Short mmCIF file of C-alpha atoms in Angstrom, two decimals:
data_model
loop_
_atom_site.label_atom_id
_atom_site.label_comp_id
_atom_site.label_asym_id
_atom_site.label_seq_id
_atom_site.Cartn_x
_atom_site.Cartn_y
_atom_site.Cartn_z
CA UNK W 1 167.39 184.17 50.54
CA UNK W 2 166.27 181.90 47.55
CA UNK W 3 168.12 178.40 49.37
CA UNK W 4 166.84 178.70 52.64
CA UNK W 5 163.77 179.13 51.61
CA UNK W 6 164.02 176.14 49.21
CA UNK W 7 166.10 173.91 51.82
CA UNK W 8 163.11 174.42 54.88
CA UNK W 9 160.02 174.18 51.84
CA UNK W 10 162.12 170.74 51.07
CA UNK W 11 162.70 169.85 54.43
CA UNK W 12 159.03 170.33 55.35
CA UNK W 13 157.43 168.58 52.24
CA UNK W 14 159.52 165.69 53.38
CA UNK W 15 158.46 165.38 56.98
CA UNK W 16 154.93 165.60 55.87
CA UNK W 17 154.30 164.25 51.84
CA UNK W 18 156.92 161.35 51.97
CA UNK W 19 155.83 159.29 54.71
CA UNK W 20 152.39 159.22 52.92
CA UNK W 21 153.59 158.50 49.89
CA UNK W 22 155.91 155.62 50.92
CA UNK W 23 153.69 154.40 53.56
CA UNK W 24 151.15 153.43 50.32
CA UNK W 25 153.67 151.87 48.45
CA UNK W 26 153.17 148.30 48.49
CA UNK W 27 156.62 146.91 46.76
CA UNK W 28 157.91 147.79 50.24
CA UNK W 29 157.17 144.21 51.40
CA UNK W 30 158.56 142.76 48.34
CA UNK W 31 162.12 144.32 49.20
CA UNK W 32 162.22 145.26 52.68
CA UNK W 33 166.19 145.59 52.93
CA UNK W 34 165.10 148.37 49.80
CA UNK W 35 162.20 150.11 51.50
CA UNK W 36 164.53 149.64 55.21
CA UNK W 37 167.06 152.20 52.97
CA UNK W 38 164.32 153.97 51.66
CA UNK W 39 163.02 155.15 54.96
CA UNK W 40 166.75 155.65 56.51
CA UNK W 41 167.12 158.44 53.27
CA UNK W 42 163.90 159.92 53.79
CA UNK W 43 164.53 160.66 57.63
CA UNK W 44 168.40 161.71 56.74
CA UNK W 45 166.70 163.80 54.11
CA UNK W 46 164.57 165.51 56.12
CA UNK W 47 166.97 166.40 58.76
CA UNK W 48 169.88 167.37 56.76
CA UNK W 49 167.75 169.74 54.50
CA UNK W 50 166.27 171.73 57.65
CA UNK W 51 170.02 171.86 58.83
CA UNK W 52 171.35 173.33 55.30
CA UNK W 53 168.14 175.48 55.38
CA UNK W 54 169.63 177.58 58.97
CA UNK W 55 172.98 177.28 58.07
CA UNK W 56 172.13 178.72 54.47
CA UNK W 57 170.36 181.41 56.02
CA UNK W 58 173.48 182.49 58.77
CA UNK W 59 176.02 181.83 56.01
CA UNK W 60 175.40 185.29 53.79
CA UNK W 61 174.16 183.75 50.20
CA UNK W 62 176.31 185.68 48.08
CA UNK W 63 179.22 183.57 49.25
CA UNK W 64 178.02 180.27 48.05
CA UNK W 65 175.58 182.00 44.95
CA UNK W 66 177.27 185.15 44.40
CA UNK W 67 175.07 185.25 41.51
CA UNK W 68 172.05 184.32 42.48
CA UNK W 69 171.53 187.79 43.64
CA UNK W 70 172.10 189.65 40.30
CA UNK W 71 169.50 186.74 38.91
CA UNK W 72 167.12 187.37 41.56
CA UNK W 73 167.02 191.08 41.44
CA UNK W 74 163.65 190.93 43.67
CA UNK W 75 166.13 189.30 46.68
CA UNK W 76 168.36 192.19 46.91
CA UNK W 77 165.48 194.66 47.22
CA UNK W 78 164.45 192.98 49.99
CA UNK W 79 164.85 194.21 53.74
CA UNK W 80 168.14 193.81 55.06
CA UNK W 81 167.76 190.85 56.99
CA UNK W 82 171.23 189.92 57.04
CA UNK W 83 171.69 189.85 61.06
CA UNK W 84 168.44 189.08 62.12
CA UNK W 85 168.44 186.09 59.29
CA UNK W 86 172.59 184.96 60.31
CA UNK W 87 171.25 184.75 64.46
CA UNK W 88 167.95 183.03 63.41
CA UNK W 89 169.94 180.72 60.90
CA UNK W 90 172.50 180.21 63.98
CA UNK W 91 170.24 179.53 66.29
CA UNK W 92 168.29 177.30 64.11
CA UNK W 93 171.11 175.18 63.17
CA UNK W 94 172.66 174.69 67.33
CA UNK W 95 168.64 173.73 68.29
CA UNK W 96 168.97 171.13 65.36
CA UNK W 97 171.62 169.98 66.48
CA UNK W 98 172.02 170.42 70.36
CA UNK W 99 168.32 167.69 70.03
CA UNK W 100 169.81 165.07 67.98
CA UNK W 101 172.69 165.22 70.01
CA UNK W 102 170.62 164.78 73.41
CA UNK W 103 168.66 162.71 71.85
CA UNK W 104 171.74 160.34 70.42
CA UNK W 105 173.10 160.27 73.94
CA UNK W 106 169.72 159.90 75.73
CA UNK W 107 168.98 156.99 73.82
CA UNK W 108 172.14 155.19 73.61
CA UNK W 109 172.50 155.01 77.37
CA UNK W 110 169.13 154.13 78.66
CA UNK W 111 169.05 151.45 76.02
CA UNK W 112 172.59 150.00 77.13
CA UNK W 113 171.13 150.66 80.67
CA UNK W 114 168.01 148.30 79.88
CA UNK W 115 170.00 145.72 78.68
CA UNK W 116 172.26 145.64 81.25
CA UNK W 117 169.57 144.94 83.71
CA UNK W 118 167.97 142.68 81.44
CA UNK W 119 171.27 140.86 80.80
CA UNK W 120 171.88 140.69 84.68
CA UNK W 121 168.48 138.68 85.43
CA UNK W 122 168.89 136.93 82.52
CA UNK W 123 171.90 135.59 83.85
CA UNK W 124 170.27 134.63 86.97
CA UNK W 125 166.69 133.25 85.64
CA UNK W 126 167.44 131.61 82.27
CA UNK W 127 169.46 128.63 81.17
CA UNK W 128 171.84 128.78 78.39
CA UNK W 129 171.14 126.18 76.09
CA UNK W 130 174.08 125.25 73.41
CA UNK W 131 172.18 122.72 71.47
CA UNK W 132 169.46 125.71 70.55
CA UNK W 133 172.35 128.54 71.09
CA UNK W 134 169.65 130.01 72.89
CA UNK W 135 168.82 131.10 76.51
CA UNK W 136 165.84 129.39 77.76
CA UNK W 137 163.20 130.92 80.35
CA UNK W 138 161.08 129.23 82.26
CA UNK W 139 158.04 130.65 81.44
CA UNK W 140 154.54 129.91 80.19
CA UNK W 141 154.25 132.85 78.17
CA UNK W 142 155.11 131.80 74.31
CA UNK W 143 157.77 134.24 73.58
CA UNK W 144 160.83 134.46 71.62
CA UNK W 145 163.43 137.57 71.37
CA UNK W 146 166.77 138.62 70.81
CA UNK W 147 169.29 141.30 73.20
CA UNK W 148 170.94 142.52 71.13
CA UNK W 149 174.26 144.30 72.22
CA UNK W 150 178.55 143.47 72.64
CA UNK W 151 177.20 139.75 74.04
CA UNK W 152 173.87 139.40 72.43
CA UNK W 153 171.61 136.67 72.97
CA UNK W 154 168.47 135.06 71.96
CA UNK W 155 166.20 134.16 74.36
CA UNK W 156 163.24 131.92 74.25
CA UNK W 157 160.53 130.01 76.62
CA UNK W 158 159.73 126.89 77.55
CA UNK W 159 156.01 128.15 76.42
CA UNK W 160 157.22 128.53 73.33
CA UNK W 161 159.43 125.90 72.92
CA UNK W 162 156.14 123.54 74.34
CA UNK W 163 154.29 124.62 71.57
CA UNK W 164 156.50 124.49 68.27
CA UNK W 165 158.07 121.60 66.97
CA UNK W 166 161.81 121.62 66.45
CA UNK W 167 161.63 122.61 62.54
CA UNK W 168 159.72 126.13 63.87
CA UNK W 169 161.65 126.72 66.71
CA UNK W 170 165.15 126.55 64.55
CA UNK W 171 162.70 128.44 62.06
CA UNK W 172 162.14 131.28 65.16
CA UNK W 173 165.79 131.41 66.12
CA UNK W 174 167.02 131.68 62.78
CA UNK W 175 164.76 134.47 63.00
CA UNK W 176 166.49 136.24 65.62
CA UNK W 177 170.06 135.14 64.61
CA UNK W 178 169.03 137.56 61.42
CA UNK W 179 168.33 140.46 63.82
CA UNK W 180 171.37 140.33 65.63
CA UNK W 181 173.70 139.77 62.48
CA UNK W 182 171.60 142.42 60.56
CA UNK W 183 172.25 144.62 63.15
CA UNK W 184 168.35 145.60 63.01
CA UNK W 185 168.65 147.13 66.38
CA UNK W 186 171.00 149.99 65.24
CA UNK W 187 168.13 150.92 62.81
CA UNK W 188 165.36 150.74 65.16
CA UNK W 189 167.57 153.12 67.70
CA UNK W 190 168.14 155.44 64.58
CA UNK W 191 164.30 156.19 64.21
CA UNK W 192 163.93 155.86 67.83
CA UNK W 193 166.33 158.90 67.89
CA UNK W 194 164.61 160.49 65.28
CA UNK W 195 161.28 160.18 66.73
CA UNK W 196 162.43 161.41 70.07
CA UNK W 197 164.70 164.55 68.92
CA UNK W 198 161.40 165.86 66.75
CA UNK W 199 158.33 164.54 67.98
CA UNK W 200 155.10 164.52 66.37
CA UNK W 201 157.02 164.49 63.00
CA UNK W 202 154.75 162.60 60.71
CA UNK W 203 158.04 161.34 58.72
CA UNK W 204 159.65 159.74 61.95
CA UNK W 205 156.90 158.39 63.52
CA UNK W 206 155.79 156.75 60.78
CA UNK W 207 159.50 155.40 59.77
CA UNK W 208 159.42 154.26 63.32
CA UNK W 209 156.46 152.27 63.07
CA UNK W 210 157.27 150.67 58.99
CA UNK W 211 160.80 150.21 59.98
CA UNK W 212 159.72 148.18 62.91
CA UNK W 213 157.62 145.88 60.41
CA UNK W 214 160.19 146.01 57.98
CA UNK W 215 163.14 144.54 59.92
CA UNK W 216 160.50 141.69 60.36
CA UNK W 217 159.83 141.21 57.14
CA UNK W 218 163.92 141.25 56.71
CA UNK W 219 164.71 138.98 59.11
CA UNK W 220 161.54 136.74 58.01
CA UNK W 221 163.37 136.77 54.61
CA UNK W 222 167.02 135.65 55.84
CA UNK W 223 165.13 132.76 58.06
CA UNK W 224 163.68 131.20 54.66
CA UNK W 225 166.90 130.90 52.88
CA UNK W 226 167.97 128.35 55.37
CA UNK W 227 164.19 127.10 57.03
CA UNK W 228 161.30 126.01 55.65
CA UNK W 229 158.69 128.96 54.86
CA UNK W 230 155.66 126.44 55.87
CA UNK W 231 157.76 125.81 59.20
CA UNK W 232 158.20 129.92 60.09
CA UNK W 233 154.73 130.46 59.04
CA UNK W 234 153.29 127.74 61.26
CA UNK W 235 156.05 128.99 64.39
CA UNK W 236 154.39 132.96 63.78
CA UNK W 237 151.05 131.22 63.93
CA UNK W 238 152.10 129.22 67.51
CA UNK W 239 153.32 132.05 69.21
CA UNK W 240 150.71 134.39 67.84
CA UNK W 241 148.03 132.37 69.49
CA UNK W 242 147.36 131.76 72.74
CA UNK W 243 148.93 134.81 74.17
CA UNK W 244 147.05 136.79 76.99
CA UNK W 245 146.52 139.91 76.50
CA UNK W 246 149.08 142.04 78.38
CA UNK W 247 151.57 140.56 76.63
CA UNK W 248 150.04 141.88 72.99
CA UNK W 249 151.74 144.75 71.52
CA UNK W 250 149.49 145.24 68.84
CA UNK W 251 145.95 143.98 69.11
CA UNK W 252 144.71 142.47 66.05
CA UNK W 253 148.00 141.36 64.45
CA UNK W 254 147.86 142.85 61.26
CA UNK W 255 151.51 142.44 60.92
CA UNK W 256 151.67 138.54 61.91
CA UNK W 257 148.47 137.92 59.20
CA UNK W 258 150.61 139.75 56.41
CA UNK W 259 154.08 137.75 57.62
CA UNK W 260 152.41 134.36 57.83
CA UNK W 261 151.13 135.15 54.18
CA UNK W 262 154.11 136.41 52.64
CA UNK W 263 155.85 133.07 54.20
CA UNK W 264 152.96 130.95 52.49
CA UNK W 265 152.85 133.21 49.14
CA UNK W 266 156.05 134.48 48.51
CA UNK W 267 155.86 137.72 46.72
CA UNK W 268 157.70 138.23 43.35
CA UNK W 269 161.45 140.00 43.91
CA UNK W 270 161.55 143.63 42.33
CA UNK W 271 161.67 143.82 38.81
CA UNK W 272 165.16 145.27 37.94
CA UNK W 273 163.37 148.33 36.38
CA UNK W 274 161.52 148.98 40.06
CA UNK W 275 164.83 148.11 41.87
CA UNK W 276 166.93 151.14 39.65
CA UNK W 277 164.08 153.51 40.40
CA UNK W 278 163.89 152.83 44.11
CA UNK W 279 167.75 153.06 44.16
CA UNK W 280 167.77 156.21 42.17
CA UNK W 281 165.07 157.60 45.07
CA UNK W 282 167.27 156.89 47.14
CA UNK W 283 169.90 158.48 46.15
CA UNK W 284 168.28 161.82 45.21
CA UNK W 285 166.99 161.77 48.68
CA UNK W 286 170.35 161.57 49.84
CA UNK W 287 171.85 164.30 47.41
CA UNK W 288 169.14 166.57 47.65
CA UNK W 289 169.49 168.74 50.09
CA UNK W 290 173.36 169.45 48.87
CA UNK W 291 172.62 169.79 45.29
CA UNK W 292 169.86 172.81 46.44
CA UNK W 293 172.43 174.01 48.21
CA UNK W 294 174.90 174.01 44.77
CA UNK W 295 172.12 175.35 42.42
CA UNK W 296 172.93 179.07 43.44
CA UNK W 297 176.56 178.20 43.62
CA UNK W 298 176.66 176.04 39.95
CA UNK W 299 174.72 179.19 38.34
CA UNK W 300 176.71 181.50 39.88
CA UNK W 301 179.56 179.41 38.56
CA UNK W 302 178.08 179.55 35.77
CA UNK W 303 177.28 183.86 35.83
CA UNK W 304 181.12 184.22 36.12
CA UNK W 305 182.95 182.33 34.03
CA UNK W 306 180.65 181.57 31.02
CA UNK W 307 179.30 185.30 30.03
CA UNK W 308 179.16 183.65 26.44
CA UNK W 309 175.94 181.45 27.36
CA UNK W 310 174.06 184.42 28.78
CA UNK W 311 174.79 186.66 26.76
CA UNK Q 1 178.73 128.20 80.31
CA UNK Q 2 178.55 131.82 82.32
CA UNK Q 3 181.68 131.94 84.64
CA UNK Q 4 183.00 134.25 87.82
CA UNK Q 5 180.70 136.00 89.92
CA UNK Q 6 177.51 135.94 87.60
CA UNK Q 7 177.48 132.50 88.18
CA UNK Q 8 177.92 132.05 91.65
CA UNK Q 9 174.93 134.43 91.83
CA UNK Q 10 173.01 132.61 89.74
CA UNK Q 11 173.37 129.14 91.78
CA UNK Q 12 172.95 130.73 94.91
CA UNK Q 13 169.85 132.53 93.78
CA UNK Q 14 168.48 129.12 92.16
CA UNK Q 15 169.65 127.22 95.57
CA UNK Q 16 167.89 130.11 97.67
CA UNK Q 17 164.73 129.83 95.48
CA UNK Q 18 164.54 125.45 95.71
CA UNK Q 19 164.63 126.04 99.61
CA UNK Q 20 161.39 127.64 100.26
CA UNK Q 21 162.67 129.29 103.52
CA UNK Q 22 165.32 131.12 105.16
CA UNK Q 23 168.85 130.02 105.00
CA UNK Q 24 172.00 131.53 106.44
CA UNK Q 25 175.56 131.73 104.56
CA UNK Q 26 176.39 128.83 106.26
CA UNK Q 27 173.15 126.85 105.16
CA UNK Q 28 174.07 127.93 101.58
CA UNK Q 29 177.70 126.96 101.86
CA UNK Q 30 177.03 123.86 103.27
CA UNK Q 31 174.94 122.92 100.11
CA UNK Q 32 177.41 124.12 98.02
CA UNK Q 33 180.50 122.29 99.57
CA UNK Q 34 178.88 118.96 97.91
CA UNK Q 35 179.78 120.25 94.88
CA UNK Q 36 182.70 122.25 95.38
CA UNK Q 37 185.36 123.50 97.37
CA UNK Q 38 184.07 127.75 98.02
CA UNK Q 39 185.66 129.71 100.55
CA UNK Q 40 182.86 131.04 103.47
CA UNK Q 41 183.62 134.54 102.62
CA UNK Q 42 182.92 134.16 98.47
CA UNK Q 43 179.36 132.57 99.51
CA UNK Q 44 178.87 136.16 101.92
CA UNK Q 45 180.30 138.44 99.54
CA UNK Q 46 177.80 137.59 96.85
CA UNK Q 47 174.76 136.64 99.10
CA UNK Q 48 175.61 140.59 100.47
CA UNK Q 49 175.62 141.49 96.88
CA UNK Q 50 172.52 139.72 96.02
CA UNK Q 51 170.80 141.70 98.99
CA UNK Q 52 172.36 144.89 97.48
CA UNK Q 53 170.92 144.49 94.29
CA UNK Q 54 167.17 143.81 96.09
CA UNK Q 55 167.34 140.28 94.97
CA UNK Q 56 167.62 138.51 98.35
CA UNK Q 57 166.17 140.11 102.10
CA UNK Q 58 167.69 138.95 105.40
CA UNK Q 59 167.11 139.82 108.83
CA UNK Q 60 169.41 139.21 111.99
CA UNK Q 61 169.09 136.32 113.79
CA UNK Q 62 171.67 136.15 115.96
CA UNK Q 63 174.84 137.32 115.24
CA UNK Q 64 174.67 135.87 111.65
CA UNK Q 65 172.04 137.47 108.85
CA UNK Q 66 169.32 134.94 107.37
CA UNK Q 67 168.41 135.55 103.93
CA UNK Q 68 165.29 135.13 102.26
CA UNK Q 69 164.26 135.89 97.80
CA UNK Q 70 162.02 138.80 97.69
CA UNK Q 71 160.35 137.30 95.44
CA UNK Q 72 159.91 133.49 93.90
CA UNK Q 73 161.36 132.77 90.40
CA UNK Q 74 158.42 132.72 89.01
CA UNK Q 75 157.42 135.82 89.75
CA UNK Q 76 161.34 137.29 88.77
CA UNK Q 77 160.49 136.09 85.17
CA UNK Q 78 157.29 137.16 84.76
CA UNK Q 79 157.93 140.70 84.94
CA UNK Q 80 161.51 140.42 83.14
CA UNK Q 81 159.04 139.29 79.89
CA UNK Q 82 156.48 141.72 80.96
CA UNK Q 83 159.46 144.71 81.27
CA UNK Q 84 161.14 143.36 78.33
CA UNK Q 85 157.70 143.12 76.44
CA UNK Q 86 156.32 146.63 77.24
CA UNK Q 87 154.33 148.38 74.24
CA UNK Q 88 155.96 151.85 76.11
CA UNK Q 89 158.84 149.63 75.85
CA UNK Q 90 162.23 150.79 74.13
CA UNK Q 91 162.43 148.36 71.16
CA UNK Q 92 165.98 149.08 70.11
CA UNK Q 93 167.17 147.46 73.87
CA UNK Q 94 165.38 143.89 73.33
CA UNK Q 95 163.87 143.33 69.94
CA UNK Q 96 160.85 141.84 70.96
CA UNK Q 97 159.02 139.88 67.98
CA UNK Q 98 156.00 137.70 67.24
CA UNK Q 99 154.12 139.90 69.54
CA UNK Q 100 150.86 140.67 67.99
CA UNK Q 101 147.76 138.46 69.51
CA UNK Q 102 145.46 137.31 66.58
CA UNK Q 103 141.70 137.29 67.14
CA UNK Q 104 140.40 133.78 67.13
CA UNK Q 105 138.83 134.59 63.75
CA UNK Q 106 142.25 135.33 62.42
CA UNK Q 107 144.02 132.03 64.08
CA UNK Q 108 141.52 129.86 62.65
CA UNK Q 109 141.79 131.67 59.15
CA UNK Q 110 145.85 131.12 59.70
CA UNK Q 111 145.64 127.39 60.94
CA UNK Q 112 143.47 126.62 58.03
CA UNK Q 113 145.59 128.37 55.71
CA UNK Q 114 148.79 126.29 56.80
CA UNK Q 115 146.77 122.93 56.98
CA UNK Q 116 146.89 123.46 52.90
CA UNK Q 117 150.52 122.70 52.86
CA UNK Q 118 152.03 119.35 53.26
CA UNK Q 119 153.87 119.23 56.57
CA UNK Q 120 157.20 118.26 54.97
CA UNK Q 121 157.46 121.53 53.50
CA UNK Q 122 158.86 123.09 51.00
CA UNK Q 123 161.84 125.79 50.27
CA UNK Q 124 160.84 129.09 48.77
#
């Protein structure tokens, strides 16, 4: 009874402690390809612990800690829950996992459906330019984005291309090029999933949301090995401005302001100290939820075969 | 360069939009013979196409159709950026960047800020 209970109190503290605690750590913009992991093992975390907690509970315990029983004398007095507790843990484990897989194959096709579309009037209203490697749109509208997706493209307007000189605009596109060879799309449709399997999950909307910013911040990164920082700064000022309002996201542009600073003040990297502990985080994240499962198993192990210790 | 079909669509639709009025397959494949040898039934396969796909409207005149844009290009590409752009939007099909709108406060804060560095530049 012991892991179960563990396994959900884990799962739980993770979908509601962790996003508060990394949401106020601010080395997260100092390594965002770190912090981009970081969030990906919190949300894995999460999901796999509340999945070990029903199958833990449908799976009788004395198989896996035959001796947790004999340790936990207080268990084995309680009610016998065994049936009740296998078709709850059952249950449990196929709603788990009958949502992510809806929500895996709900996601995946209206998002290849979107681009499709979007591809197909891109075809027709755009102009492939191979000097930029770019589509261009006629439009006033400053904007620059990337489809990602078996032929993705980056697409651009004449707005925007109107208002930044050449160094920002190869500054922008390098931009996007990052996104599409990053592959930031597959990690924005993982929390997307996430998000949409268990809503109102204060760990995946919030890894949404930082993981959007993050990929930014990523992609702002890989632009300045090859660009200018002054000339990616300036291009996130040009198309930040002048835009009317129903094309704003987010009012206010918190996320541009911190951007165009980081390009003009580049943060310090990570220590290596800061980097081992944010990799070790990571990893116990993603070990976890097996190693609670083991505990019972390792000291029941440990019950059978090694009377000498205990006794 | 796009090739095939996609790109017969896409002059037709940009020929169909320069016109301002109603044209007939024939119209259109008598603008596009001055470029190119195209067979009468390619130009009506896709121009029926286009009208499947609620891009073009005709109406009978005679015993030929006349086919019209729904809507002008302008108007095409506005909401493709406004679709594309949507804060409901899904942002895993388009990544969609550089969107936030800065209060004139914040611009002027910015622009100042980046009037501090030379304009060459520099790396890191």
């Amino acid at each position: 009874m012991i892991v179960p209970l563990f396994l959900a109190l884990y799962s739980v503290v993770a979908a509601v402690l962790l996003p508060r605690l990394l949401a106020r750590a601010s080395w997260t913009s100092r390594a965002p390809r770190l912090a981009i992991g970081m969030w990906q093992a919190a949300g894995f975390s999460a999901v796999a612990a509340a999945l070990l907690a029903a199958i833990s509970l449908a799976v009788p315990t004395d198989l896996i800690g035959h001796g947790l029983a004999r340790f936990f004398e207080a268990c084995t007095e309680l009610p016998d829950l065994s049936l009740t507790g296998v078709r709850a843990g059952l249950a449990g484990a196929a709603l788990i996992v009958a949502r992510l897989a809806y929500s895996v194959a709900d996601v995946v096709l209206r998002t290849r459906r979107e681009r499709r579309r979007h591809a197909e009037m891109l075809a027709l209203l755009g102009r492939p330019d191979g000097d930029l490697g770019a589509v261009v749109v006629e439009h006033a509208e400053r904007v620059a984005y990337c489809l990602p997706g078996r032929r993705a493209q980056t697409v651009i307007t004449t707005g925007a291309l109107a208002s930044l000189t050449p160094d920002q605009v190869a500054a922008v596109l390098a931009h996007e090029h990052a996104h599409l060879r990053g592959r930031h799309h597959l990690v924005l449709a993982g929390a997307e999933i996430l998000t949409r399997a268990f809503p109102r999950v204060p760990l995946f909307e919030r890894a949404r949301a930082e993981l959007a910013r993050l990929v930014e911040l990523l992609a702002d990164d890989m632009a300045a090995r090859r660009h200018h920082r002054i000339h990616i700064a300036a291009a996130l000022v040009g198309l930040a401005t002048g835009r009317v309002p129903a094309f704003a996201l987010a009012a206010g542009g918190e996320t541009a302001l911190t951007r165009v600073r980081r390009m003009l003040h580049p943060h310090e990297p990570l220590e290596r100290r800061e980097r081992l502990s944010a990799l070790l985080a990571v990893a116990g994240l993603l070990a976890g939820p097996a190693a609670l499962v083991a505990v019972p198993g390792l000291t029941s192990f440990l019950a059978h075969h090694c009377h000498g210790l205990f006794s | 360069m796009k090739r095939g079909l996609g790109e017969l669509e896409s002059t037709i639709m940009d020929r169909m939009w320069a016109y301002h009025k109603p044209a007939s397959v024939r119209d259109v494949l008598e603008d596009l013979r001055k470029d190119r040898e195209i067979a009468y039934t390619t130009v009506m396969t896709v121009m029926d196409k286009l009208h499947t796909k609620g891009l073009l409207k005709r109406k009978p005149v005679g015993r030929a159709y006349v086919y019209e844009p729904v809507a002008s290009k302008e108007a095409y590409t506005a909401e493709l950026m406004r679709d594309s752009l949507a804060a409901s939007g899904n942002q895993a099909a388009t990544l969609v960047h550089f969107l936030e709108r800065l209060t004139p406060e914040e611009a002027t804060a910015l622009e100042a800020a980046l009037q501090v560095f030379p304009p060459g530049g520099r790396k890191q």
